[in-house]
Short mmCIF file of C-alpha atoms in Angstrom, two decimals:
data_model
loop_
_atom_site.label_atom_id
_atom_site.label_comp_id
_atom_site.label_asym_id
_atom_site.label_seq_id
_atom_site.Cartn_x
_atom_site.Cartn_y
_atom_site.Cartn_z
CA UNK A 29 12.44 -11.43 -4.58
CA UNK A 30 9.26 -12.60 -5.91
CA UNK A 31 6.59 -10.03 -5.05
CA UNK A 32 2.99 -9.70 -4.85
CA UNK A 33 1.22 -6.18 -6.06
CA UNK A 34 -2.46 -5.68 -4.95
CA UNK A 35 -3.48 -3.00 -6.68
CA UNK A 36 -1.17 -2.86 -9.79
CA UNK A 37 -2.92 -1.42 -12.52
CA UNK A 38 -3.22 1.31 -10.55
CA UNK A 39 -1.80 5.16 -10.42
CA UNK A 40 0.59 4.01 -8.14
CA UNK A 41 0.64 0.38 -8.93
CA UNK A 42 1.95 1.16 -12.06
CA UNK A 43 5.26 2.45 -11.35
CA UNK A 44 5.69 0.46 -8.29
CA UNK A 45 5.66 -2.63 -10.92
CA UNK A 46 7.83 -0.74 -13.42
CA UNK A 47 10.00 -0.38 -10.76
CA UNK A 48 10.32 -3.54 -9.13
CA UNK A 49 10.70 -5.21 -12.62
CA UNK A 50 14.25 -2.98 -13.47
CA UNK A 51 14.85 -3.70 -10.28
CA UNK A 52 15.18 -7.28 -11.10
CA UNK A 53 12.52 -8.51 -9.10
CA UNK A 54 9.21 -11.13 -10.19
CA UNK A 55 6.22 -9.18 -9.58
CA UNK A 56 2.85 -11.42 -9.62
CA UNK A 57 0.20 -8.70 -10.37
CA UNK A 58 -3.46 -9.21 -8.84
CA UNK A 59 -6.14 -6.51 -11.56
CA UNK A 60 -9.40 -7.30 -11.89
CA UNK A 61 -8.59 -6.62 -15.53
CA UNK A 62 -5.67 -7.47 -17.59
CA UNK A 63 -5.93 -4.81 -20.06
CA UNK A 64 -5.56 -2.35 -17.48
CA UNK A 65 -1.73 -3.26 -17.12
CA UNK A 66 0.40 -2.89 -20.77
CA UNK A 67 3.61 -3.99 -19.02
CA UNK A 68 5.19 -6.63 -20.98
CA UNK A 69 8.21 -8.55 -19.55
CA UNK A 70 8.87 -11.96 -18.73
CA UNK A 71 8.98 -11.66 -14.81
CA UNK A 72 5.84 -9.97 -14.36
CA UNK A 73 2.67 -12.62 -13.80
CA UNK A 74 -1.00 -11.46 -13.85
CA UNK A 75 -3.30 -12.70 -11.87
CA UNK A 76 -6.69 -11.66 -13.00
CA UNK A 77 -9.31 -10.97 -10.27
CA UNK A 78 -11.00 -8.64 -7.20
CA UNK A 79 -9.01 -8.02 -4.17
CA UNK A 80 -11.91 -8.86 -1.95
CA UNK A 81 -11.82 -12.34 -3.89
CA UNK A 82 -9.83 -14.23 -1.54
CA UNK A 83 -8.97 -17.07 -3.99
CA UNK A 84 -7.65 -14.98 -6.41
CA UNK A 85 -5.54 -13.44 -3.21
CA UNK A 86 -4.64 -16.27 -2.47
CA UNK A 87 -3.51 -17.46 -6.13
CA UNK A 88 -1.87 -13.75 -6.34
CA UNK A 89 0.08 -14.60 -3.12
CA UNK A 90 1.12 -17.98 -3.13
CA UNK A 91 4.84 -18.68 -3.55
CA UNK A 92 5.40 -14.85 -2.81
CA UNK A 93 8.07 -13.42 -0.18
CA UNK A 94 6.27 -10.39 0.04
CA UNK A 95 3.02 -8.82 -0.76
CA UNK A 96 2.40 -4.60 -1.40
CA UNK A 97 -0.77 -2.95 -1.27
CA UNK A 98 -1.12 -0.10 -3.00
CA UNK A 99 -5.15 -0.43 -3.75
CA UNK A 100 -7.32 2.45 -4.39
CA UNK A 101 -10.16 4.23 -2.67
CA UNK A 102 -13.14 3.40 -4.78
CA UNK A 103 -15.65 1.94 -2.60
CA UNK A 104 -15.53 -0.11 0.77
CA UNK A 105 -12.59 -2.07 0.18
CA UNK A 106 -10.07 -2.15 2.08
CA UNK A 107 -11.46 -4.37 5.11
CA UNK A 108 -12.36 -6.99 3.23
CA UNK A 109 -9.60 -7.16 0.75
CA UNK A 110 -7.39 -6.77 4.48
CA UNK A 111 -9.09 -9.77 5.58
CA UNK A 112 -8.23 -11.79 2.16
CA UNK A 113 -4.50 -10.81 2.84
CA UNK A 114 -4.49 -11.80 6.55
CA UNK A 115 -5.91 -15.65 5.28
CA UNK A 116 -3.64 -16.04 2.18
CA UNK A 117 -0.82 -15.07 4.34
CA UNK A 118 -1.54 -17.46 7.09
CA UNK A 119 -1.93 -20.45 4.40
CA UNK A 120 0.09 -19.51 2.02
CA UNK A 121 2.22 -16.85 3.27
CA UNK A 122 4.14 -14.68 2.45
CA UNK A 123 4.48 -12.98 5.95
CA UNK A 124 5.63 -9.43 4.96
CA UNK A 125 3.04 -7.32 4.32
CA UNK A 126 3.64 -3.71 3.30
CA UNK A 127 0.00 -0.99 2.48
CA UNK A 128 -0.19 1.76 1.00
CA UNK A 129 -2.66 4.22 3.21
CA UNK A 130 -3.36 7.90 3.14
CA UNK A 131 -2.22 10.24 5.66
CA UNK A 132 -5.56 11.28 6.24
CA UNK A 133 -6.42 7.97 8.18
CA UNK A 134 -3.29 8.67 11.25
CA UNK A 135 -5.89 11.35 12.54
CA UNK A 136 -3.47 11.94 15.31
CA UNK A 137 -0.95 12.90 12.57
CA UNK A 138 -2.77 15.76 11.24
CA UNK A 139 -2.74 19.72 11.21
CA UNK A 140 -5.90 20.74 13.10
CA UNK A 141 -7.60 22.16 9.57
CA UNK A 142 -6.18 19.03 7.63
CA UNK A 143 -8.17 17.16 10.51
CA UNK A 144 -11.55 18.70 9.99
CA UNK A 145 -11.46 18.72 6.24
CA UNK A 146 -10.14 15.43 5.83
CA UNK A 147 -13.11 14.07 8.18
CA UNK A 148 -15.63 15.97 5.94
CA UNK A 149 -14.61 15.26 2.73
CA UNK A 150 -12.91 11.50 2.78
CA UNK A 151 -15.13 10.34 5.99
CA UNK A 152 -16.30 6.74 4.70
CA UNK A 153 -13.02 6.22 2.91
CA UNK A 154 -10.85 6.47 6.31
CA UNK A 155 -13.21 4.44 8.06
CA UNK A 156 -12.77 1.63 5.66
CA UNK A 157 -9.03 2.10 5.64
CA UNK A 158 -8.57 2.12 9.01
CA UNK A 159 -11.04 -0.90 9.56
CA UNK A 160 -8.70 -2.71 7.22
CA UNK A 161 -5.50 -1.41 9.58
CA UNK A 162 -7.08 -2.63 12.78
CA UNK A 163 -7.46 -5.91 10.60
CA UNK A 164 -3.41 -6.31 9.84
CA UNK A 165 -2.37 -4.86 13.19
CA UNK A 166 -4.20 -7.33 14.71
CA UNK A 167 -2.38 -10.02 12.82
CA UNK A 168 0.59 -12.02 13.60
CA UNK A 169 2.25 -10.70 10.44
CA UNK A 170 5.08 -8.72 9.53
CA UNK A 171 3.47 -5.63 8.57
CA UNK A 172 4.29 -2.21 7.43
CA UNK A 173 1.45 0.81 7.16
CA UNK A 174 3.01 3.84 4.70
CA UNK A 175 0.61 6.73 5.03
CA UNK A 176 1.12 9.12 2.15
CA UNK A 177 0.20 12.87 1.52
CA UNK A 178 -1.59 13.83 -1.37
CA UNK A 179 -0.25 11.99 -4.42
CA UNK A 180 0.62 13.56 -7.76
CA UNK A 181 1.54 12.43 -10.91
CA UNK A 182 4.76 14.54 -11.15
CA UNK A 183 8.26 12.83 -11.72
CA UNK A 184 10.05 11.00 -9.08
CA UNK A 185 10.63 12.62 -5.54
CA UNK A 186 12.41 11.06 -2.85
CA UNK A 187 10.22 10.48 -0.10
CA UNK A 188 10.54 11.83 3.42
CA UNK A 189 9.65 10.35 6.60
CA UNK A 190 8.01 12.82 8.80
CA UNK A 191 9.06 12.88 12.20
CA UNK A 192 6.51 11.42 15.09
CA UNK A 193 6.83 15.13 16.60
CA UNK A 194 5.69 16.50 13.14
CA UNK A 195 2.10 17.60 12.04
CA UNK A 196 1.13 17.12 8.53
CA UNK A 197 -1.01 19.28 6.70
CA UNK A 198 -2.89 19.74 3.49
CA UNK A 199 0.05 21.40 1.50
CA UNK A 200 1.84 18.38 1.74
CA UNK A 201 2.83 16.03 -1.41
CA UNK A 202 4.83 13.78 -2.66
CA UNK A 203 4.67 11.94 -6.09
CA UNK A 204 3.01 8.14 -6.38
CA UNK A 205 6.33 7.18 -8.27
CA UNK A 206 8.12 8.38 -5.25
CA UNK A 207 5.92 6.29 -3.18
CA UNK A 208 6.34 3.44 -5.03
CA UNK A 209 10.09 3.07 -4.11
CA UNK A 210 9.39 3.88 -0.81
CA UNK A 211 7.31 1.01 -0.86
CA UNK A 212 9.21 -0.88 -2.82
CA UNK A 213 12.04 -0.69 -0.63
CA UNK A 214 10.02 -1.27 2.60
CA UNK A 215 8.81 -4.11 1.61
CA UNK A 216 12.29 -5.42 0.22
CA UNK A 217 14.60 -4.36 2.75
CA UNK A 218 11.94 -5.33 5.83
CA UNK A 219 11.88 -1.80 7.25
CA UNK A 220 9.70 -0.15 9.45
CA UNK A 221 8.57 -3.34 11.11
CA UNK A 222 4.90 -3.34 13.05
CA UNK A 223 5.03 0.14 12.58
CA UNK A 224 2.88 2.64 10.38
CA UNK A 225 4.91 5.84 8.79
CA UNK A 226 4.33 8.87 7.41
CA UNK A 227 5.91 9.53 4.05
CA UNK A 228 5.94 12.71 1.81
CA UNK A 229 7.67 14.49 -0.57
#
């Protein structure tokens, strides 16, 4: 498949590239900065630019059969860069879209205590997530939401989906490279359809 990373010279953008490139896959990477991502190999493409630029979305997504956002939480984001998906996907396509969240936006999801702390200490950052949610589940797209626990940087765990009748709290963790094949997978194998999940480790 050819895909589209958003996001790719990122912690978890990093792996999830690695990954889909032994994999066999292309991989068109969107980075505001080139340097950022020392991957070499002849299927990965780089597409220099900010993912609130919606031509250089648009550049990063044409031709694609699926796009993965795995961006990070520095600054107000997400609902524009949501909105630059949405309109490169309608052009351009492609129509699967599968983002990376954090399980602190599915505030229904949460422990009581991982609720209130959460709110306190990430409070603008899940607003701007979850503006950039209503934005794709509003969509006609083929969408998948993966809300993680807190990421580490420890070696590969398989992810687990936590049950709908599950709480999740703030103990909870799972590693960004497992995330990345959970992503990667979701996005190849066009699981979890309209849906949002919880994933951790």
């Amino acid at each position: 498949m050819n895909l589209t990373v958003l996001g790719a010279a990122g912690a978890t953008g990093i792996p999830l590239v690695e990954q889909a490139l032994a994999a066999g896959h292309e991989v068109t990477a969107l980075v505001r900065s080139g340097q950022k991502l020392a991957i070499t190999n002849p299927n990965l493409h780089v597409v220099e630019g900010d993912a609130t630029n919606r031509a250089a979305v648009s550049q990063a997504m044409n031709g694609g059969d699926a796009v993965i956002s795995v961006l990070g939480a520095r600054g107000p984001v997400m609902a524009e860069a949501t909105r630059a998906i949405v309109d490169a996907a309608k052009q351009k396509g492609p129509e699967r879209v599968v983002m990376l969240s954090s399980f602190a936006v599915a505030r229904e999801r949460l422990t009581p205590v991982a609720k209130v702390v959460t709110g306190i200490a990430m409070g603008s950052q899940i607003k701007d997530k979850a503006a950039g949610e209503e934005v794709l589940r509003a969509s006609s797209l083929d969408w998948t939401i993966v809300y993680a626990t807190k990421l580490t940087n420890g070696p590969k765990t398989e992810p687990r989906v936590v049950p709908e009748s599950e709480k999740v709290g703030m103990s909870q963790k799972i590693s960004r490279a497992g995330v990345a094949s959970f992503l990667l997978q979701a996005a190849t194998e066009d699981l979890y359809s309209r849906r949002g999940v919880v994933i951790t480790g």
